[in-house]
Coordinates of C-alpha atoms and ligand atoms in Angstrom, one line a residue:
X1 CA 166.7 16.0 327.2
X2 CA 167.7 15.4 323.5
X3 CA 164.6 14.3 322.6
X4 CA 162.6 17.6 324.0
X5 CA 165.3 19.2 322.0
X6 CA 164.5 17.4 319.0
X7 CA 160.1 18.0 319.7
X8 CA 161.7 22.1 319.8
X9 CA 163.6 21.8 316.9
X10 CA 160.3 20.3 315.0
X11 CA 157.9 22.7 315.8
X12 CA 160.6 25.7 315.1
X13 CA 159.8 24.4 311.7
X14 CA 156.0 24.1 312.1
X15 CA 156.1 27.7 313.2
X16 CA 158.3 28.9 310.4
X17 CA 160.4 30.7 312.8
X18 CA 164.0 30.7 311.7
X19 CA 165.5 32.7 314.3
X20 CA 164.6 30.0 316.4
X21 CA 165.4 27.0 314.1
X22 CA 168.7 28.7 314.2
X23 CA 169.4 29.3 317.5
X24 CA 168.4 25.2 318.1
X25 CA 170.3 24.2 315.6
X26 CA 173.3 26.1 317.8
X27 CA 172.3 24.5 320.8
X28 CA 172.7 21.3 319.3
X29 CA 176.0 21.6 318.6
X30 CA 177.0 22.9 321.9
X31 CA 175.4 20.1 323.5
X32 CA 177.1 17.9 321.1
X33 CA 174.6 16.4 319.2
X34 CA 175.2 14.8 315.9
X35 CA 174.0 17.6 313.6
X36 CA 172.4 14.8 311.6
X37 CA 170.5 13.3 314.2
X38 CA 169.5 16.8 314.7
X39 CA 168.3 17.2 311.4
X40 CA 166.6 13.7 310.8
X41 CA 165.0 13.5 314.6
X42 CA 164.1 17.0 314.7
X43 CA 164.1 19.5 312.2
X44 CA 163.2 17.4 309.3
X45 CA 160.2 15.8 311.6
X46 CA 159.0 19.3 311.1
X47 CA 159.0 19.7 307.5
X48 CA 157.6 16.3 306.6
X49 CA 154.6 17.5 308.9
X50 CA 154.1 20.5 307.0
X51 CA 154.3 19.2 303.8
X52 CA 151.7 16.3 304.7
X53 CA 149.5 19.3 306.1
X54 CA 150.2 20.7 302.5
X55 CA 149.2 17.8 300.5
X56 CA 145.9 18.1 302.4
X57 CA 144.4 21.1 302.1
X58 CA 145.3 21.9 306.0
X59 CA 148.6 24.4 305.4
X60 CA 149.2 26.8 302.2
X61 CA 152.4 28.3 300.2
X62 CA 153.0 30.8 302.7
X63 CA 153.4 28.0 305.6
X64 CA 155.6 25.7 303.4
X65 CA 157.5 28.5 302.0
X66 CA 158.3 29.8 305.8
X67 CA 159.0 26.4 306.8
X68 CA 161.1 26.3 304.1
X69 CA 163.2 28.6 304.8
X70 CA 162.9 27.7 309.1
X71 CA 164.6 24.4 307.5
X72 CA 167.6 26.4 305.5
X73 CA 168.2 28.5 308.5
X74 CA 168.5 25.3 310.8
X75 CA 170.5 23.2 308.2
X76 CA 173.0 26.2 307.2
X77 CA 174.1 26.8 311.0
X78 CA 174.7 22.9 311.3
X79 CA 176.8 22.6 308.0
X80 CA 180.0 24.1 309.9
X81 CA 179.9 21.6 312.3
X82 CA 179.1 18.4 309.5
X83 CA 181.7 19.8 307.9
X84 CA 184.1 19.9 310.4
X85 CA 183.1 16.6 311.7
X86 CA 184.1 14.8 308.3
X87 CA 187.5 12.8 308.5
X88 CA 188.2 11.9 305.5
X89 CA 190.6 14.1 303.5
X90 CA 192.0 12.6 300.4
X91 CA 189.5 13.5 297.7
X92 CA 187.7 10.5 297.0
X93 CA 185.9 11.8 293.9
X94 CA 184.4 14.7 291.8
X95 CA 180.7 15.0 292.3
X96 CA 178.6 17.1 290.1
X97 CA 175.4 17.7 291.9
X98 CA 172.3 20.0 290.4
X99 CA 168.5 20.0 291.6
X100 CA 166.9 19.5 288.0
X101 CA 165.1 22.2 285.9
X102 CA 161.8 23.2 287.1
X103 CA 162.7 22.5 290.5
X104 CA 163.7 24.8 293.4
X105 CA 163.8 22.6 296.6
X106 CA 167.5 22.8 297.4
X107 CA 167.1 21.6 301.1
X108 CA 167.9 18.1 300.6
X109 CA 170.5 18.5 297.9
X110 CA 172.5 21.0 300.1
X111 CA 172.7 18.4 302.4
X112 CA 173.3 15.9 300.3
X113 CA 176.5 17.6 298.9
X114 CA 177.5 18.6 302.3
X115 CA 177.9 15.1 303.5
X116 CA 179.7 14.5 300.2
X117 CA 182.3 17.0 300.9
X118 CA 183.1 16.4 304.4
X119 CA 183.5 12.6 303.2
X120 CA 185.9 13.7 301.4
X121 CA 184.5 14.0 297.7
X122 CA 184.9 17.1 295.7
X123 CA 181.6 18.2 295.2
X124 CA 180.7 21.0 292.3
X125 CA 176.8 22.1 293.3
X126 CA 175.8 24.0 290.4
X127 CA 172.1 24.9 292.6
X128 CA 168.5 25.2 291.5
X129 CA 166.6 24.6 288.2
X130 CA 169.6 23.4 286.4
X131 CA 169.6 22.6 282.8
X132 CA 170.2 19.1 281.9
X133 CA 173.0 20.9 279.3
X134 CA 174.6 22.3 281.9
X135 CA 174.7 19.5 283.8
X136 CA 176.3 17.8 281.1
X137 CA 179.1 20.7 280.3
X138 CA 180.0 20.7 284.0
X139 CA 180.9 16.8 283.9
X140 CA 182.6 16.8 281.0
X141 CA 184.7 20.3 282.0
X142 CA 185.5 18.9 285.7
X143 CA 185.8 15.4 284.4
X144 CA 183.3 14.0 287.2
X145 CA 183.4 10.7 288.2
X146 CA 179.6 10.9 289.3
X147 CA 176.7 13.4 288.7
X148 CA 174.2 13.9 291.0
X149 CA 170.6 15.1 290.1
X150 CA 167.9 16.0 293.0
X151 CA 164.3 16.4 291.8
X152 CA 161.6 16.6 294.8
X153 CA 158.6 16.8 292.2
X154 CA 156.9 14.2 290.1
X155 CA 156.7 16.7 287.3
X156 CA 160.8 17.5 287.7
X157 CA 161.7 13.8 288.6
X158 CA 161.6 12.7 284.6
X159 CA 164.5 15.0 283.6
X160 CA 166.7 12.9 285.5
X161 CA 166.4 10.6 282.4
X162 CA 166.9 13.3 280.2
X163 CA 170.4 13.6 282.0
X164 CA 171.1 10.2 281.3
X165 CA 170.1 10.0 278.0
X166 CA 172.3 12.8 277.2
X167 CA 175.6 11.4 278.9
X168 CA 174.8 8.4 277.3
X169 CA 173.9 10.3 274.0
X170 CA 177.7 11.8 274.6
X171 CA 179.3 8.5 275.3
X172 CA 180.6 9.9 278.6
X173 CA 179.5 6.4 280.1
X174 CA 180.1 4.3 282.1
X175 CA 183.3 5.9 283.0
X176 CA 180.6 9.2 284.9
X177 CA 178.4 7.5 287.1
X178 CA 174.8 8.9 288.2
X179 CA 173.2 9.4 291.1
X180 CA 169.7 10.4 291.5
X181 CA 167.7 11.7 294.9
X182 CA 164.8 13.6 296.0
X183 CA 161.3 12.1 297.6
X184 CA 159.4 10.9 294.9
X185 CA 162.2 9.1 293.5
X186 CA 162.4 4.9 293.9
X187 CA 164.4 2.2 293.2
X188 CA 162.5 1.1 290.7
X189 CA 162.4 4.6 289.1
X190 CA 166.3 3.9 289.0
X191 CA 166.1 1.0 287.5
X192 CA 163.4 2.2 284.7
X193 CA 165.8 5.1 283.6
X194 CA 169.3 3.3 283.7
X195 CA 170.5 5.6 286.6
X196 CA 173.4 3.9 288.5
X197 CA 172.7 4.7 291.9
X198 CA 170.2 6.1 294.4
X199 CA 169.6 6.8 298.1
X200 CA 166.4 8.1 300.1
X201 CA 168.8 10.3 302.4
X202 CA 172.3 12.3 302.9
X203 CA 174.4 9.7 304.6
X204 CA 173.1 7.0 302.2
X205 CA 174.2 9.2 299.1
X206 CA 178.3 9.5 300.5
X207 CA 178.0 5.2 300.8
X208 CA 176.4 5.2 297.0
X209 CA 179.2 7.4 296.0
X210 CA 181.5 5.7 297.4
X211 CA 180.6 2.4 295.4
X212 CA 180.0 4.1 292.8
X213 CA 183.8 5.5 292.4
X214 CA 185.2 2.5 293.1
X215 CA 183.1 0.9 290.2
X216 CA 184.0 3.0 287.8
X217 CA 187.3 3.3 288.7
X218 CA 187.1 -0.9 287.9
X219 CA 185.3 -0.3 285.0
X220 CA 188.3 2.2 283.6
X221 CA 190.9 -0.7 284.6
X222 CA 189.3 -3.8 282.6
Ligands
B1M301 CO1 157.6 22.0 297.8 N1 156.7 20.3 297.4 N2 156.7 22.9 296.3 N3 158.4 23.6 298.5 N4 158.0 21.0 299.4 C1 157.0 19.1 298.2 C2 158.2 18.4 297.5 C3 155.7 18.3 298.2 C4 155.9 16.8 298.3 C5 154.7 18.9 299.3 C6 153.4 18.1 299.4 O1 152.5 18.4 298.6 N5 153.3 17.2 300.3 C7 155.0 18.7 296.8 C8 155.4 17.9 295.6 C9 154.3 17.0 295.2 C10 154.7 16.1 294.0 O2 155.4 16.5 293.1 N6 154.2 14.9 294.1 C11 155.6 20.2 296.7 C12 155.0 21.1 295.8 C13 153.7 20.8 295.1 C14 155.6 22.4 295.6 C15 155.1 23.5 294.7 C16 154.6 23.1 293.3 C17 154.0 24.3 295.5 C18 153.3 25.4 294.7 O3 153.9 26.3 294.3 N7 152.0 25.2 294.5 C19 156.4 24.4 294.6 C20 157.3 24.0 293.4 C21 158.4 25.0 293.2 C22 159.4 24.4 292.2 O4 160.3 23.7 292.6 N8 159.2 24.7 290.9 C23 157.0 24.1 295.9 C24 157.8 25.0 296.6 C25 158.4 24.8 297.8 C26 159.1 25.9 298.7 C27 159.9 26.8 297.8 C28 158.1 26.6 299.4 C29 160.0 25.0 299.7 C30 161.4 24.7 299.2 C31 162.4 25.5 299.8 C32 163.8 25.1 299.4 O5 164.1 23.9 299.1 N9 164.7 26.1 299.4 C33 159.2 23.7 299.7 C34 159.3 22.7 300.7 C35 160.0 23.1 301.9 C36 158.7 21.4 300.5 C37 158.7 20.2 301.5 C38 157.6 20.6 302.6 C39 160.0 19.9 302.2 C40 161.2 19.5 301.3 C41 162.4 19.4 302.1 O6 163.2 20.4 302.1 N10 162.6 18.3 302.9 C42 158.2 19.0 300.6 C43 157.4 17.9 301.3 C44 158.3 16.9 301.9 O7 159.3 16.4 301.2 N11 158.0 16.4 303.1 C45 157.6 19.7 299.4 C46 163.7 18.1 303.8 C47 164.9 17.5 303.0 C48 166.1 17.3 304.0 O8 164.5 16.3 302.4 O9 164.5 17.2 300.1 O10 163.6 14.9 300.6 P1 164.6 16.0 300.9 O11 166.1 15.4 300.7 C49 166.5 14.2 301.2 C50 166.3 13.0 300.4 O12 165.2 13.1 299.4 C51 167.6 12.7 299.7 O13 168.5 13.1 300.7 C52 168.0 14.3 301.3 C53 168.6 14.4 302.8 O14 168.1 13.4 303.6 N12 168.0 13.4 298.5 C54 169.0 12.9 297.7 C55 167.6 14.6 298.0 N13 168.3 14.8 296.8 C56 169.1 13.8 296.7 C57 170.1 13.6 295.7 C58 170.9 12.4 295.8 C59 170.7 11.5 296.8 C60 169.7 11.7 297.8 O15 171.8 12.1 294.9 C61 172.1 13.0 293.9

């Protein structure tokens, strides 16, 4: 049943039809379905196929813009229910999370600092096309324990080192930890910019977090 669900939800996406993305997404949740395994098994099965018939010549702009927005549609009537779902209510840690300058994919991020929040993390999300600057002036203003950059392009995905240059240029670390996301991004990439953390998806990102509070909290106690 779930899984017929989940083949739905996909081609909602393929289709760019976000009436219907939406109205899955509800169904989900009144069947009970982990909104995450909703996402992951169905809706994002969607977007991955687009963007592979993107990257081919086979779809255009208009289909990955539509699918796009298929894919916010789906993802904003399951944040209630993520949200809700999260048990954790002590806050655990300030996050400030930006997708980089240049860069407008937001879908991932969203998500990313959705899971954050309902895990119990206070989670500034300054948006789209951030500045590394304001990046910066947000961590030091909220006094963030980690900042979180998202970059889904190989053009985008080198500022995140011009964010860590500049918190390290400002001596904020290691007492703010970073975290850096988005589909082109690597462990190796992590370990080539001096990032402190990475994960390839949402629920990955709230473990990294967490580690990454608790080390910096050790780091402030030596
Ligand atoms: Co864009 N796009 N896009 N796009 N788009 C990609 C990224 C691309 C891979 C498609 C392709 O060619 N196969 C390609 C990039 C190629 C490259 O750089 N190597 C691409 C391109 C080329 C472009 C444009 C340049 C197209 C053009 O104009 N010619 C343009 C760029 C605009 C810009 O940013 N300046 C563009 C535009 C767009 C739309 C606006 C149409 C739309 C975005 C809508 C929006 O976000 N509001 C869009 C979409 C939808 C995609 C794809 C199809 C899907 C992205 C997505 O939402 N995935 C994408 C192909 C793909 O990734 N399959 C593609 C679902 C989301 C849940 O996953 O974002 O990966 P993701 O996030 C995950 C993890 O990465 C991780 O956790 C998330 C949840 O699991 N994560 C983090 C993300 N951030 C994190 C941060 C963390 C930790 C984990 O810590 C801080």
């Amino acid at each position: 049943m779930s899984e017929e669900l989940f083949k739905a939800m996909a081609q909602s996406i393929i289709d760019g039809d976000s009436e219907e993305a939406d109205r899955l997404a509800r169904l989900a949740i009144e069947q009970g379905i982990d909104p995450l395994e909703a996402i992951n098994k169905g809706f994002v099965v969607g977007v991955n196929h687009v963007g592979n018939e993107f990257s081919c010549g086979n779809a255009f702009l208009p289909e990955l813009v539509m699918a796009g927005e298929a894919m916010k549609a789906a993802v904003a009537a399951l944040e209630p229910e993520m949200a809700r779902r999260g048990t954790a209510r002590e806050v655990l840690g300030k996050v400030v999370l930006a997708t980089i300058h240049g860069d407008i994919h937001d879908i991932g991020k969203t998500l990313v600092g959705t899971m954050l929040s309902a895990a119990g993390f206070q989670v500034f999300d300054l948006g789209v096309d951030v500045p590394v600057e304001t990046i910066v002036q947000k961590a030091r203003e909220v006094g963030a324990d980690i900042v979180g950059v998202s970059a889904l392009l190989t053009t985008t995905m080198v500022r995140q080192r011009d964010v860590v240059e500049a918190l390290d240029d400002l001596g904020m670390r290691p007492k703010v930890k970073i975290m850096v996301g988005g589909a082109p991004v690597t462990r190796e990439w992590v370990q080539e910019i001096g990032a402190d953390g990475y994960s390839e998806d949402a629920i990955g990102a709230v473990q990294v977090a967490r580690r990454l509070v608790s080390d910096a909290r050790a780091t402030s106690a030596a």
